[in-house]
């Protein structure tokens, strides 16, 4: 769709609605990323390189900027103005006035969080070391083998 | 320490400002609170955040003053509406305050992501509830009578052209060409790669050029 097409869309001549808050409405179906074809010719590459700050501006044989470069020069003038826009001062005041009274919670850093030790169980007074457990296990296995031979 | 004072009168709501209008923030901060070096700035942010977390909520004004301009510009260009941009910026900073203890890394990148997501959510909602694009929906505050007519026309046409891009293409173009960020910085802030973002910016340029060149080139 071109800009000239846009200016003739039905609805453009509708009466002006009262403006409470200016809310622009984007088109219902914007151009999807992959719907935009990328030109791969040398002129296009030169133009993008220049716009990325990696080369000289593309020029015609007579030394003048190409029409595309001229367009982007004009767009750059516009974007430069937009870069200087400042936040209206009342916004900062509104933000500070709207802050919750509660102090923001401190998040406990994961690396400094103490590891949670399992709570000691007090189910019995028996304390078993690894060695004692190994000996007990081996004894039970041996007793099982012996009992098996006796019964077999 | 930042002290915040309310402006005496509400400013006239224009995008580009008016002659004699002082849009400088009314927050007084010490000169060393805005160091040039990024690492120093990150350290300064960390100290400010520590003060806020310790109970000095007024110190949050330093962060608001330091970073409201870039995020406001982003929201303004993404939505095309000063009112919406103000709302998004305000809600984003309040959200940032509430979750300040969870900041990891650079505060500016973190708060930018909150604002960027707010813009995308707004665009998603507005597209869901509206099915047509109307001339009258262009923000009225964009018109400033004493400006050069040609530039004024291009400004409106550029807004319309930007509105036809997908959110991701518009975001990439605005970050690169309106906010003047490097691809490396964009990659860090958006969690993407330089190559992917270059591709997005190139596609955005191609789309904008296709829309505008018939009239301007």
Coordinates of C-alpha atoms in Angstrom, one line a residue:
Chain A
X1 CA 0.0 0.0 0.0
X2 CA 1.3 3.4 -0.9
X3 CA 0.8 6.7 0.9
X4 CA -1.3 8.0 -2.0
X5 CA -3.5 4.9 -1.6
X6 CA -3.9 5.7 2.1
X7 CA -5.1 9.2 1.4
X8 CA -8.1 7.9 -0.5
X9 CA -9.2 5.3 1.9
X10 CA -12.9 5.3 2.8
X11 CA -13.6 6.8 6.1
X12 CA -11.0 9.6 5.7
X13 CA -13.7 12.1 5.3
X14 CA -15.6 11.2 8.4
X15 CA -16.4 14.0 10.8
X16 CA -13.7 14.7 13.4
X17 CA -14.5 12.9 16.6
X18 CA -14.0 14.7 19.9
X19 CA -10.6 13.9 21.3
X20 CA -10.3 13.0 24.9
X21 CA -7.0 11.2 24.6
X22 CA -5.2 10.9 21.4
X23 CA -4.9 7.3 20.6
X24 CA -3.6 6.4 17.2
X25 CA -4.7 3.1 15.8
X26 CA -2.3 1.1 13.8
X27 CA -3.5 -0.8 10.8
X28 CA -5.2 -4.1 11.6
X29 CA -2.7 -6.2 9.7
X30 CA 0.8 -4.6 9.8
X31 CA 3.5 -5.9 7.5
X32 CA 4.9 -9.1 8.9
X33 CA 8.7 -9.2 9.1
X34 CA 9.1 -11.8 6.4
X35 CA 6.6 -10.1 4.0
X36 CA 9.2 -7.4 3.5
X37 CA 11.5 -8.5 0.6
X38 CA 15.2 -7.6 1.0
X39 CA 16.8 -6.3 -2.1
X40 CA 20.2 -7.7 -2.8
X41 CA 21.5 -5.4 -5.5
X42 CA 24.7 -3.4 -5.0
X43 CA 22.9 -0.1 -4.7
X44 CA 20.7 -1.3 -1.9
X45 CA 23.8 -2.8 -0.1
X46 CA 25.6 0.5 -0.5
X47 CA 22.6 2.4 0.9
X48 CA 22.3 0.1 4.0
X49 CA 26.0 0.3 4.6
X50 CA 25.8 4.1 4.6
X51 CA 22.8 4.1 6.9
X52 CA 24.7 1.8 9.2
X53 CA 27.6 4.2 9.2
X54 CA 29.9 1.9 7.3
X55 CA 30.3 3.7 4.0
X56 CA 29.9 6.8 1.9
X57 CA 26.5 8.1 0.8
X58 CA 25.5 6.6 -2.6
X59 CA 25.7 9.3 -5.3
X60 CA 24.7 9.5 -8.9
X61 CA 27.2 10.1 -11.8
X62 CA 26.7 13.9 -11.4
X63 CA 27.7 13.8 -7.8
X64 CA 24.2 14.3 -6.3
X65 CA 22.8 11.9 -3.8
X66 CA 20.7 9.2 -5.3
X67 CA 16.9 9.7 -4.8
X68 CA 16.9 7.0 -2.1
X69 CA 19.8 8.6 -0.2
X70 CA 18.1 11.9 -0.5
X71 CA 14.9 10.4 1.0
X72 CA 16.9 9.0 3.9
X73 CA 18.6 12.3 4.5
X74 CA 15.3 13.9 5.0
X75 CA 14.1 11.1 7.2
X76 CA 17.3 11.5 9.2
X77 CA 16.5 15.2 9.8
X78 CA 13.1 14.1 11.2
X79 CA 14.5 11.4 13.4
X80 CA 17.1 13.7 14.8
X81 CA 14.4 16.0 16.0
X82 CA 12.6 13.1 17.6
X83 CA 15.8 12.1 19.4
X84 CA 15.7 15.4 21.2
X85 CA 12.2 15.0 22.6
X86 CA 12.2 15.1 26.4
X87 CA 9.8 13.7 28.9
X88 CA 7.2 16.3 30.0
X89 CA 8.3 17.3 33.5
X90 CA 5.0 16.5 35.2
X91 CA 5.5 12.8 34.3
X92 CA 8.4 12.4 36.9
X93 CA 6.3 14.1 39.5
X94 CA 3.3 11.8 38.7
X95 CA 5.5 8.7 39.0
X96 CA 6.9 9.7 42.4
X97 CA 3.5 10.6 43.7
X98 CA 2.1 7.2 42.5
X99 CA 4.8 5.1 44.1
X100 CA 3.5 2.6 46.6
X101 CA 4.2 3.5 50.3
X102 CA 5.6 0.1 50.9
X103 CA 9.3 -0.3 50.5
X104 CA 10.2 -2.6 47.6
X105 CA 11.1 -6.0 48.8
X106 CA 14.7 -7.1 48.7
X107 CA 15.1 -10.3 46.6
X108 CA 17.4 -12.8 48.3
X109 CA 20.2 -13.6 45.9
X110 CA 20.2 -17.2 45.0
X111 CA 24.0 -17.7 45.6
X112 CA 23.9 -16.2 49.1
X113 CA 20.8 -18.1 50.2
X114 CA 21.8 -20.6 52.9
X115 CA 21.3 -24.2 52.0
X116 CA 18.4 -25.6 53.9
X117 CA 19.7 -28.5 56.1
X118 CA 17.3 -31.3 56.8
X119 CA 15.7 -31.1 60.2
X120 CA 17.3 -33.6 62.6
X121 CA 14.9 -36.4 63.4
X122 CA 14.5 -37.5 67.0
X123 CA 12.8 -40.8 66.3
X124 CA 15.4 -42.9 68.2
X125 CA 18.6 -42.6 70.1
X126 CA 20.5 -44.8 67.6
X127 CA 23.3 -43.1 65.8
X128 CA 24.7 -45.1 62.9
X129 CA 28.1 -44.3 61.3
X130 CA 28.8 -45.2 57.6
X131 CA 31.3 -47.9 58.8
X132 CA 28.8 -49.4 61.2
X133 CA 26.1 -49.4 58.5
X134 CA 28.5 -51.2 56.1
X135 CA 29.4 -53.8 58.6
X136 CA 25.8 -54.4 59.5
X137 CA 24.9 -54.7 55.9
X138 CA 27.7 -57.2 55.2
X139 CA 26.7 -59.2 58.2
X140 CA 23.1 -59.4 57.1
X141 CA 24.1 -60.6 53.6
X142 CA 26.4 -63.2 55.1
X143 CA 23.7 -64.4 57.4
X144 CA 21.3 -64.6 54.5
X145 CA 23.7 -66.7 52.5
X146 CA 24.4 -69.0 55.4
X147 CA 20.7 -69.5 56.1
X148 CA 20.1 -70.2 52.5
X149 CA 22.7 -73.0 52.4
X150 CA 21.3 -74.5 55.6
X151 CA 17.8 -74.6 54.3
X152 CA 18.8 -75.7 50.9
Chain B
X1 CA 20.2 13.2 46.7
X2 CA 17.4 14.1 44.4
X3 CA 14.6 16.4 45.4
X4 CA 11.5 16.3 43.3
X5 CA 9.4 19.4 42.9
X6 CA 6.2 19.6 41.0
X7 CA 6.1 22.1 38.1
X8 CA 4.1 25.2 38.9
X9 CA 1.9 24.9 35.8
X10 CA 1.0 22.0 33.6
X11 CA 2.9 22.3 30.4
X12 CA 1.2 22.6 27.0
X13 CA 1.0 19.1 25.6
X14 CA 2.9 19.1 22.4
X15 CA 5.3 16.5 21.1
X16 CA 8.0 18.9 20.0
X17 CA 7.6 21.5 22.7
X18 CA 7.1 25.2 22.3
X19 CA 9.4 28.1 22.2
X20 CA 10.2 29.1 25.8
X21 CA 8.9 25.9 27.3
X22 CA 11.5 24.4 29.6
X23 CA 11.2 20.7 29.5
X24 CA 14.2 20.0 31.6
X25 CA 13.3 17.8 34.5
X26 CA 12.7 19.6 37.8
X27 CA 14.7 17.1 39.7
X28 CA 18.0 18.5 41.1
X29 CA 20.7 15.9 41.1
X30 CA 24.4 16.3 41.8
X31 CA 26.6 16.4 38.8
X32 CA 28.4 13.2 39.7
X33 CA 25.1 11.3 39.7
X34 CA 25.2 11.2 35.9
X35 CA 28.6 9.9 35.0
X36 CA 29.5 9.4 31.4
X37 CA 31.0 6.0 31.6
X38 CA 28.6 3.2 31.4
X39 CA 30.2 1.1 34.1
X40 CA 30.4 4.1 36.4
X41 CA 26.7 4.7 35.6
X42 CA 25.8 1.1 36.4
X43 CA 27.6 1.5 39.8
X44 CA 25.8 4.7 40.5
X45 CA 22.5 3.0 39.7
X46 CA 23.4 0.2 42.0
X47 CA 24.1 2.6 44.8
X48 CA 20.9 4.4 44.2
X49 CA 18.9 1.2 44.1
X50 CA 20.5 0.2 47.5
X51 CA 19.4 3.5 48.9
X52 CA 15.8 3.0 47.7
X53 CA 15.8 -0.6 49.1
X54 CA 17.1 0.8 52.4
X55 CA 14.0 3.0 52.6
X56 CA 15.0 6.2 50.8
X57 CA 12.2 6.1 48.3
X58 CA 12.9 9.7 47.2
X59 CA 16.2 8.5 45.7
X60 CA 14.1 6.7 43.1
X61 CA 13.6 10.1 41.5
X62 CA 17.3 10.0 40.4
X63 CA 16.6 6.9 38.3
X64 CA 13.4 8.3 36.9
X65 CA 15.2 11.5 35.9
X66 CA 18.1 9.6 34.4
X67 CA 16.1 7.2 32.3
X68 CA 12.7 8.6 31.6
X69 CA 13.8 10.5 28.5
X70 CA 15.0 7.5 26.4
X71 CA 12.1 5.2 27.5
X72 CA 9.6 8.0 26.9
X73 CA 10.9 8.6 23.4
X74 CA 10.7 4.9 22.7
X75 CA 7.1 4.7 24.0
X76 CA 6.1 7.8 22.1
X77 CA 7.5 6.5 18.8
X78 CA 6.1 3.0 19.2
X79 CA 2.6 4.2 20.1
X80 CA 2.4 7.6 18.3
X81 CA 0.6 9.1 21.3
X82 CA 2.0 11.3 24.0
X83 CA -0.8 10.3 26.4
X84 CA -0.2 6.6 25.9
X85 CA 3.5 7.0 26.2
X86 CA 3.2 8.9 29.5
X87 CA 0.9 6.1 30.9
X88 CA 3.3 3.4 29.8
X89 CA 6.3 5.1 31.2
X90 CA 4.5 5.9 34.5
X91 CA 3.3 2.3 34.9
X92 CA 6.7 0.9 34.0
X93 CA 8.6 2.9 36.5
X94 CA 6.0 2.0 39.2
X95 CA 6.5 -1.7 38.3
X96 CA 10.2 -1.2 38.4
X97 CA 10.0 0.3 41.9
X98 CA 7.9 -2.6 43.1
X99 CA 10.4 -5.1 41.8
X100 CA 13.5 -3.1 42.4
X101 CA 15.0 -5.8 44.5
X102 CA 15.0 -8.2 41.5
X103 CA 17.2 -6.0 39.3
X104 CA 20.1 -8.0 37.9
X105 CA 22.5 -6.3 35.6
X106 CA 21.9 -2.8 34.1
X107 CA 18.9 -1.0 35.5
X108 CA 18.5 1.0 32.2
X109 CA 18.3 -2.2 30.1
X110 CA 15.9 -3.7 32.7
X111 CA 13.5 -0.7 32.8
X112 CA 13.7 -0.4 29.0
X113 CA 12.5 -4.0 28.6
X114 CA 9.5 -3.2 30.9
X115 CA 8.6 -0.2 28.8
X116 CA 9.2 -2.1 25.5
X117 CA 6.9 -4.9 26.7
X118 CA 4.3 -2.3 27.8
X119 CA 4.3 -0.8 24.3
X120 CA 3.9 -4.2 22.6
X121 CA 1.1 -5.1 24.9
X122 CA -0.7 -1.8 24.1
X123 CA -0.2 -2.3 20.4
X124 CA -1.6 -5.9 20.7
X125 CA -4.6 -4.7 22.5
X126 CA -5.3 -1.7 20.2
X127 CA -5.1 -3.9 17.1
X128 CA -7.5 -6.4 18.7
X129 CA -10.1 -3.8 19.4
X130 CA -9.7 -1.7 16.2
X131 CA -10.0 -3.0 12.7
X132 CA -9.4 0.1 10.6
X133 CA -6.9 2.9 10.4
X134 CA -8.5 6.3 10.3
X135 CA -7.1 9.7 9.5
X136 CA -8.6 11.1 12.6
X137 CA -6.6 8.7 14.7
X138 CA -3.4 10.5 14.1
X139 CA -2.4 12.4 17.2
X140 CA -3.3 16.0 16.9
X141 CA -0.4 17.2 19.0
X142 CA 1.9 16.3 16.2
X143 CA 1.0 19.5 14.4
X144 CA 3.0 22.5 15.2
X145 CA 2.1 25.5 13.1
X146 CA 5.4 27.4 13.1
X147 CA 7.3 24.4 11.8
X148 CA 8.6 24.0 8.3
X149 CA 5.7 22.7 6.1
X150 CA 7.7 20.1 4.3
X151 CA 9.1 18.6 7.5
X152 CA 5.7 18.6 9.1
X153 CA 4.3 16.6 6.1
X154 CA 7.2 14.1 6.2
X155 CA 6.7 13.8 10.0
X156 CA 3.1 12.8 9.6
X157 CA 3.9 10.5 6.6
X158 CA 6.7 8.8 8.6
X159 CA 4.3 8.2 11.5
X160 CA 1.8 6.6 9.2
X161 CA 4.5 4.5 7.5
X162 CA 5.9 3.4 10.9
X163 CA 2.3 2.4 11.9
X164 CA 2.3 0.0 9.0
X165 CA 5.3 -2.0 10.2
X166 CA 5.1 -4.9 12.5
X167 CA 6.0 -4.3 16.1
X168 CA 9.4 -5.9 15.9
X169 CA 10.4 -4.0 12.7
X170 CA 9.2 -0.7 14.1
X171 CA 11.0 -1.4 17.4
X172 CA 14.2 -2.1 15.6
X173 CA 14.0 0.9 13.4
X174 CA 13.1 3.3 16.3
X175 CA 16.0 2.0 18.4
X176 CA 18.5 2.3 15.6
X177 CA 17.4 5.5 13.8
X178 CA 15.4 7.5 16.3
X179 CA 17.2 6.6 19.5
X180 CA 20.5 6.3 17.8
X181 CA 21.6 3.0 19.5
X182 CA 24.3 0.8 18.2
X183 CA 23.4 -2.8 17.1
X184 CA 25.5 -4.1 20.0
X185 CA 23.5 -2.1 22.5
X186 CA 20.2 -3.1 20.8
X187 CA 21.2 -6.8 21.1
X188 CA 22.0 -6.4 24.7
X189 CA 18.7 -4.7 25.5
X190 CA 16.5 -6.9 23.4
X191 CA 18.3 -10.2 24.2
X192 CA 18.9 -10.8 20.5
X193 CA 21.9 -11.0 18.1
X194 CA 23.5 -8.2 16.1
X195 CA 22.9 -10.1 12.9
X196 CA 19.2 -10.6 13.6
X197 CA 18.7 -7.0 14.5
X198 CA 20.6 -5.8 11.4
X199 CA 18.2 -7.9 9.3
X200 CA 15.2 -6.4 11.1
X201 CA 16.4 -2.8 10.6
X202 CA 17.2 -3.5 6.9
X203 CA 13.7 -4.9 6.4
X204 CA 12.2 -1.9 8.2
X205 CA 14.1 0.5 5.9
X206 CA 13.0 -1.4 2.8
X207 CA 9.4 -1.3 3.9
X208 CA 9.5 2.4 4.9
X209 CA 11.2 3.3 1.6
X210 CA 8.6 1.4 -0.4
X211 CA 5.9 3.3 1.3
X212 CA 7.5 6.8 1.2
X213 CA 9.5 6.8 -2.0
X214 CA 6.6 7.3 -4.4
X215 CA 6.0 10.6 -2.7
X216 CA 9.4 11.7 -1.7
X217 CA 12.1 10.0 -3.8

